[in-house]
Amino acid sequence: MTNRRFGQTMHLPDGDPETVNVAEADYPYPGMIGAKITMNRPVRDRATGLVSGHEKQYQLVRTDSTMTVAPYHGAVAWWQATATYTVTTDPTALGRGRIAGAFTYACTRGNLTCIQKKGPIENLKFTNGVTASPTVAGLHVIPHSDAGKADCLAAGSAPTYPLLGVTIGVYDAANAEGDVELNVEDAVGG
């Protein structure tokens, strides 16, 4: 039997999946690694200031202790090893198409953290030279070859890699960040 669980209670040290940063040796429930949790998280609309609830899905994962680019909020996560639920910011570990989700925290390399797989994420990091400027129009967001970064395709373009999701906000070109509705499918074996 696999340790992947859906809709189960998950032990999170401080109760928030977006700030998990714990050494694996200090985590009391190693069988939960790989488990997913879906919860309703409030999101503030930056334009109107209104807060609404949105369902988000997270997965408890190991982070690669040797990745060159450390995790940060909005960095794209790729599978480094699906069998051990280990993720990295390096798109070449198992191939650019083996996306795992997005980091929501600047966790320590080698620690456990939660990555986000579904739902809205603010400030996803894009490559500096996006193919198309992200807009509220729901443009396709795919992984880029730059470590930890995504790209956005023009309307009507066919994605060449699995989708991270679609754009839901205006692009901040100065910081190469935008809001995205994530919808990352599970990789085979992970």
mmCIF file of C-alpha atoms in Angstrom:
data_model
loop_
_atom_site.group_PDB
_atom_site.id
_atom_site.type_symbol
_atom_site.label_atom_id
_atom_site.label_comp_id
_atom_site.label_asym_id
_atom_site.label_seq_id
_atom_site.Cartn_x
_atom_site.Cartn_y
_atom_site.Cartn_z
ATOM 1 C CA MET A 1 0.000 0.000 0.000
ATOM 2 C CA THR A 2 1.283 3.462 -0.860
ATOM 3 C CA ASN A 3 1.514 6.323 1.626
ATOM 4 C CA ARG A 4 -0.377 8.753 -0.631
ATOM 5 C CA ARG A 5 -3.568 9.898 1.047
ATOM 6 C CA PHE A 6 -6.335 12.117 -0.208
ATOM 7 C CA GLY A 7 -8.654 14.039 2.107
ATOM 8 C CA GLN A 8 -6.851 12.823 5.238
ATOM 9 C CA THR A 9 -5.733 14.904 8.177
ATOM 10 C CA MET A 10 -2.074 15.848 7.832
ATOM 11 C CA HIS A 11 0.301 16.833 10.619
ATOM 12 C CA LEU A 12 1.762 20.263 9.864
ATOM 13 C CA PRO A 13 4.156 21.614 12.524
ATOM 14 C CA ASP A 14 2.626 25.113 12.603
ATOM 15 C CA GLY A 15 -0.698 24.240 10.951
ATOM 16 C CA ASP A 16 -0.016 26.132 7.717
ATOM 17 C CA PRO A 17 0.992 24.209 4.557
ATOM 18 C CA GLU A 18 2.475 27.385 3.073
ATOM 19 C CA THR A 19 5.183 27.681 5.750
ATOM 20 C CA VAL A 20 6.336 24.085 6.325
ATOM 21 C CA ASN A 21 10.113 23.912 6.717
ATOM 22 C CA VAL A 22 11.077 20.987 8.932
ATOM 23 C CA ALA A 23 14.044 18.625 9.000
ATOM 24 C CA GLU A 24 12.907 15.116 8.109
ATOM 25 C CA ALA A 25 14.473 13.737 11.317
ATOM 26 C CA ASP A 26 12.240 16.109 13.330
ATOM 27 C CA TYR A 27 9.000 15.173 11.549
ATOM 28 C CA PRO A 28 7.091 12.656 13.714
ATOM 29 C CA TYR A 29 5.028 11.035 10.927
ATOM 30 C CA PRO A 30 7.331 9.937 8.064
ATOM 31 C CA GLY A 31 4.517 7.898 6.504
ATOM 32 C CA MET A 32 2.750 11.158 5.640
ATOM 33 C CA ILE A 33 5.470 12.237 3.192
ATOM 34 C CA GLY A 34 3.790 12.322 -0.213
ATOM 35 C CA ALA A 35 0.331 12.879 1.270
ATOM 36 C CA LYS A 36 -1.903 15.622 -0.101
ATOM 37 C CA ILE A 37 -4.211 18.007 1.673
ATOM 38 C CA THR A 38 -6.934 20.158 0.122
ATOM 39 C CA MET A 39 -8.170 23.157 2.037
ATOM 40 C CA ASN A 40 -10.126 26.330 1.547
ATOM 41 C CA ARG A 41 -7.698 29.258 1.801
ATOM 42 C CA PRO A 42 -8.769 32.897 1.726
ATOM 43 C CA VAL A 43 -7.328 34.987 -1.104
ATOM 44 C CA ARG A 44 -7.352 38.790 -1.274
ATOM 45 C CA ASP A 45 -8.131 40.374 -4.636
ATOM 46 C CA ARG A 46 -5.425 43.032 -5.027
ATOM 47 C CA ALA A 47 -7.595 45.259 -7.208
ATOM 48 C CA THR A 48 -10.707 45.294 -5.009
ATOM 49 C CA GLY A 49 -9.312 44.278 -1.618
ATOM 50 C CA LEU A 50 -12.070 41.670 -1.284
ATOM 51 C CA VAL A 51 -11.273 38.334 0.329
ATOM 52 C CA SER A 52 -12.792 35.128 -0.968
ATOM 53 C CA GLY A 53 -12.173 31.478 -0.244
ATOM 54 C CA HIS A 54 -10.434 29.309 -2.803
ATOM 55 C CA GLU A 55 -9.670 25.632 -2.633
ATOM 56 C CA LYS A 56 -5.959 24.834 -2.768
ATOM 57 C CA GLN A 57 -4.179 21.484 -2.814
ATOM 58 C CA TYR A 58 -0.780 20.908 -1.248
ATOM 59 C CA GLN A 59 1.555 17.911 -1.110
ATOM 60 C CA LEU A 60 4.113 17.175 1.625
ATOM 61 C CA VAL A 61 7.464 16.518 -0.081
ATOM 62 C CA ARG A 62 11.187 16.231 0.519
ATOM 63 C CA THR A 63 13.394 18.892 -1.044
ATOM 64 C CA ASP A 64 16.612 18.027 -2.840
ATOM 65 C CA SER A 65 19.541 18.966 -0.592
ATOM 66 C CA THR A 66 21.851 19.584 -3.574
ATOM 67 C CA MET A 67 19.706 21.810 -5.803
ATOM 68 C CA THR A 68 21.551 24.864 -7.082
ATOM 69 C CA VAL A 69 18.623 27.315 -6.760
ATOM 70 C CA ALA A 70 17.068 27.294 -3.283
ATOM 71 C CA PRO A 71 13.257 27.154 -3.040
ATOM 72 C CA TYR A 72 11.385 30.458 -2.717
ATOM 73 C CA HIS A 73 7.730 31.505 -2.896
ATOM 74 C CA GLY A 74 6.510 31.102 -6.460
ATOM 75 C CA ALA A 75 9.362 28.886 -7.691
ATOM 76 C CA VAL A 76 8.363 26.002 -9.952
ATOM 77 C CA ALA A 77 9.015 22.566 -8.416
ATOM 78 C CA TRP A 78 10.040 19.570 -10.518
ATOM 79 C CA TRP A 79 10.272 15.961 -9.424
ATOM 80 C CA GLN A 80 13.819 14.930 -8.589
ATOM 81 C CA ALA A 81 12.649 11.422 -7.563
ATOM 82 C CA THR A 82 8.971 10.494 -7.642
ATOM 83 C CA ALA A 83 9.400 7.286 -5.630
ATOM 84 C CA THR A 84 10.688 9.242 -2.613
ATOM 85 C CA TYR A 85 8.585 12.387 -3.192
ATOM 86 C CA THR A 86 11.695 14.512 -3.633
ATOM 87 C CA VAL A 87 11.415 17.815 -5.511
ATOM 88 C CA THR A 88 13.903 20.319 -6.893
ATOM 89 C CA THR A 89 14.001 23.670 -8.668
ATOM 90 C CA ASP A 90 16.117 22.043 -11.399
ATOM 91 C CA PRO A 91 14.045 21.298 -14.532
ATOM 92 C CA THR A 92 16.564 18.763 -15.829
ATOM 93 C CA ALA A 93 16.377 16.259 -12.932
ATOM 94 C CA LEU A 94 13.698 14.031 -14.536
ATOM 95 C CA GLY A 95 12.961 16.292 -17.489
ATOM 96 C CA ARG A 96 11.237 19.612 -17.959
ATOM 97 C CA GLY A 97 7.845 17.943 -18.304
ATOM 98 C CA ARG A 98 7.943 16.337 -14.833
ATOM 99 C CA ILE A 99 6.528 19.302 -12.925
ATOM 100 C CA ALA A 100 5.435 18.734 -9.349
ATOM 101 C CA GLY A 101 3.867 22.079 -8.407
ATOM 102 C CA ALA A 102 5.074 25.372 -6.955
ATOM 103 C CA PHE A 103 6.921 26.235 -3.784
ATOM 104 C CA THR A 104 5.067 28.525 -1.386
ATOM 105 C CA TYR A 105 7.939 29.079 1.011
ATOM 106 C CA ALA A 106 11.676 29.722 1.031
ATOM 107 C CA CYS A 107 12.424 26.457 2.806
ATOM 108 C CA THR A 108 15.820 25.003 3.615
ATOM 109 C CA ARG A 109 17.296 22.626 1.032
ATOM 110 C CA GLY A 110 16.929 19.026 2.228
ATOM 111 C CA ASN A 111 13.964 19.778 4.524
ATOM 112 C CA LEU A 112 10.340 18.756 4.203
ATOM 113 C CA THR A 113 7.919 21.319 2.828
ATOM 114 C CA CYS A 114 4.536 21.489 1.112
ATOM 115 C CA ILE A 115 4.279 22.399 -2.552
ATOM 116 C CA GLN A 116 1.057 23.755 -4.021
ATOM 117 C CA LYS A 117 -0.515 21.706 -6.831
ATOM 118 C CA LYS A 118 -3.942 23.254 -7.373
ATOM 119 C CA GLY A 119 -5.667 26.583 -6.786
ATOM 120 C CA PRO A 120 -4.638 30.229 -7.103
ATOM 121 C CA ILE A 121 -1.062 31.212 -6.284
ATOM 122 C CA GLU A 122 0.112 34.802 -6.157
ATOM 123 C CA ASN A 123 3.478 35.772 -7.615
ATOM 124 C CA LEU A 124 4.470 32.655 -9.531
ATOM 125 C CA LYS A 125 7.963 33.317 -10.874
ATOM 126 C CA PHE A 126 8.277 33.630 -14.656
ATOM 127 C CA THR A 127 11.388 33.696 -16.817
ATOM 128 C CA ASN A 128 12.605 37.207 -17.609
ATOM 129 C CA GLY A 129 11.772 36.824 -21.313
ATOM 130 C CA VAL A 130 8.239 35.382 -21.262
ATOM 131 C CA THR A 131 6.857 34.248 -24.603
ATOM 132 C CA ALA A 132 3.619 36.172 -23.913
ATOM 133 C CA SER A 133 2.863 38.622 -21.124
ATOM 134 C CA PRO A 134 0.550 36.945 -18.557
ATOM 135 C CA THR A 135 -2.910 38.505 -18.312
ATOM 136 C CA VAL A 136 -6.268 37.772 -16.704
ATOM 137 C CA ALA A 137 -7.250 36.044 -19.959
ATOM 138 C CA GLY A 138 -6.297 32.551 -18.818
ATOM 139 C CA LEU A 139 -3.185 32.053 -20.939
ATOM 140 C CA HIS A 140 -1.319 28.737 -20.665
ATOM 141 C CA VAL A 141 1.500 28.582 -18.118
ATOM 142 C CA ILE A 142 4.184 25.947 -18.733
ATOM 143 C CA PRO A 143 7.556 25.138 -17.154
ATOM 144 C CA HIS A 144 10.560 27.012 -18.514
ATOM 145 C CA SER A 145 14.120 25.710 -18.825
ATOM 146 C CA ASP A 146 15.303 28.273 -16.228
ATOM 147 C CA ALA A 147 15.553 26.789 -12.723
ATOM 148 C CA GLY A 148 12.404 27.494 -10.714
ATOM 149 C CA LYS A 149 10.680 29.502 -13.445
ATOM 150 C CA ALA A 150 7.630 29.301 -15.703
ATOM 151 C CA ASP A 151 6.744 30.662 -19.143
ATOM 152 C CA CYS A 152 3.467 31.926 -20.575
ATOM 153 C CA LEU A 153 2.168 31.141 -24.048
ATOM 154 C CA ALA A 154 0.243 33.444 -26.364
ATOM 155 C CA ALA A 155 -3.474 32.820 -26.803
ATOM 156 C CA GLY A 156 -4.091 29.969 -29.208
ATOM 157 C CA SER A 157 -0.593 28.483 -28.803
ATOM 158 C CA ALA A 158 -0.371 24.773 -28.146
ATOM 159 C CA PRO A 159 1.597 23.943 -24.982
ATOM 160 C CA THR A 160 4.758 21.950 -25.566
ATOM 161 C CA TYR A 161 5.009 20.809 -21.927
ATOM 162 C CA PRO A 162 2.426 19.862 -19.291
ATOM 163 C CA LEU A 163 0.472 22.824 -17.970
ATOM 164 C CA LEU A 164 1.188 24.360 -14.604
ATOM 165 C CA GLY A 165 -2.111 26.192 -14.953
ATOM 166 C CA VAL A 166 -3.555 29.367 -16.447
ATOM 167 C CA THR A 167 -2.956 33.047 -15.776
ATOM 168 C CA ILE A 168 -5.500 34.852 -13.600
ATOM 169 C CA GLY A 169 -3.842 38.199 -13.002
ATOM 170 C CA VAL A 170 -1.822 41.010 -14.440
ATOM 171 C CA TYR A 171 1.893 40.432 -14.964
ATOM 172 C CA ASP A 172 4.427 42.269 -12.805
ATOM 173 C CA ALA A 173 7.165 42.623 -15.438
ATOM 174 C CA ALA A 174 9.631 44.314 -13.069
ATOM 175 C CA ASN A 175 9.658 41.237 -10.810
ATOM 176 C CA ALA A 176 8.727 38.666 -13.502
ATOM 177 C CA GLU A 177 5.784 37.436 -11.414
ATOM 178 C CA GLY A 178 2.109 36.805 -12.017
ATOM 179 C CA ASP A 179 -0.941 35.181 -10.483
ATOM 180 C CA VAL A 180 -1.788 31.694 -11.727
ATOM 181 C CA GLU A 181 -4.551 29.158 -11.164
ATOM 182 C CA LEU A 182 -2.430 26.035 -10.674
ATOM 183 C CA ASN A 183 -3.680 22.668 -11.883
ATOM 184 C CA VAL A 184 -0.696 20.317 -11.775
ATOM 185 C CA GLU A 185 -1.447 16.703 -12.572
ATOM 186 C CA ASP A 186 0.419 13.906 -10.855
ATOM 187 C CA ALA A 187 3.429 12.527 -12.676
ATOM 188 C CA VAL A 188 3.554 8.805 -13.331
ATOM 189 C CA GLY A 189 4.864 7.179 -10.182
ATOM 190 C CA GLY A 190 4.498 10.338 -8.163
#
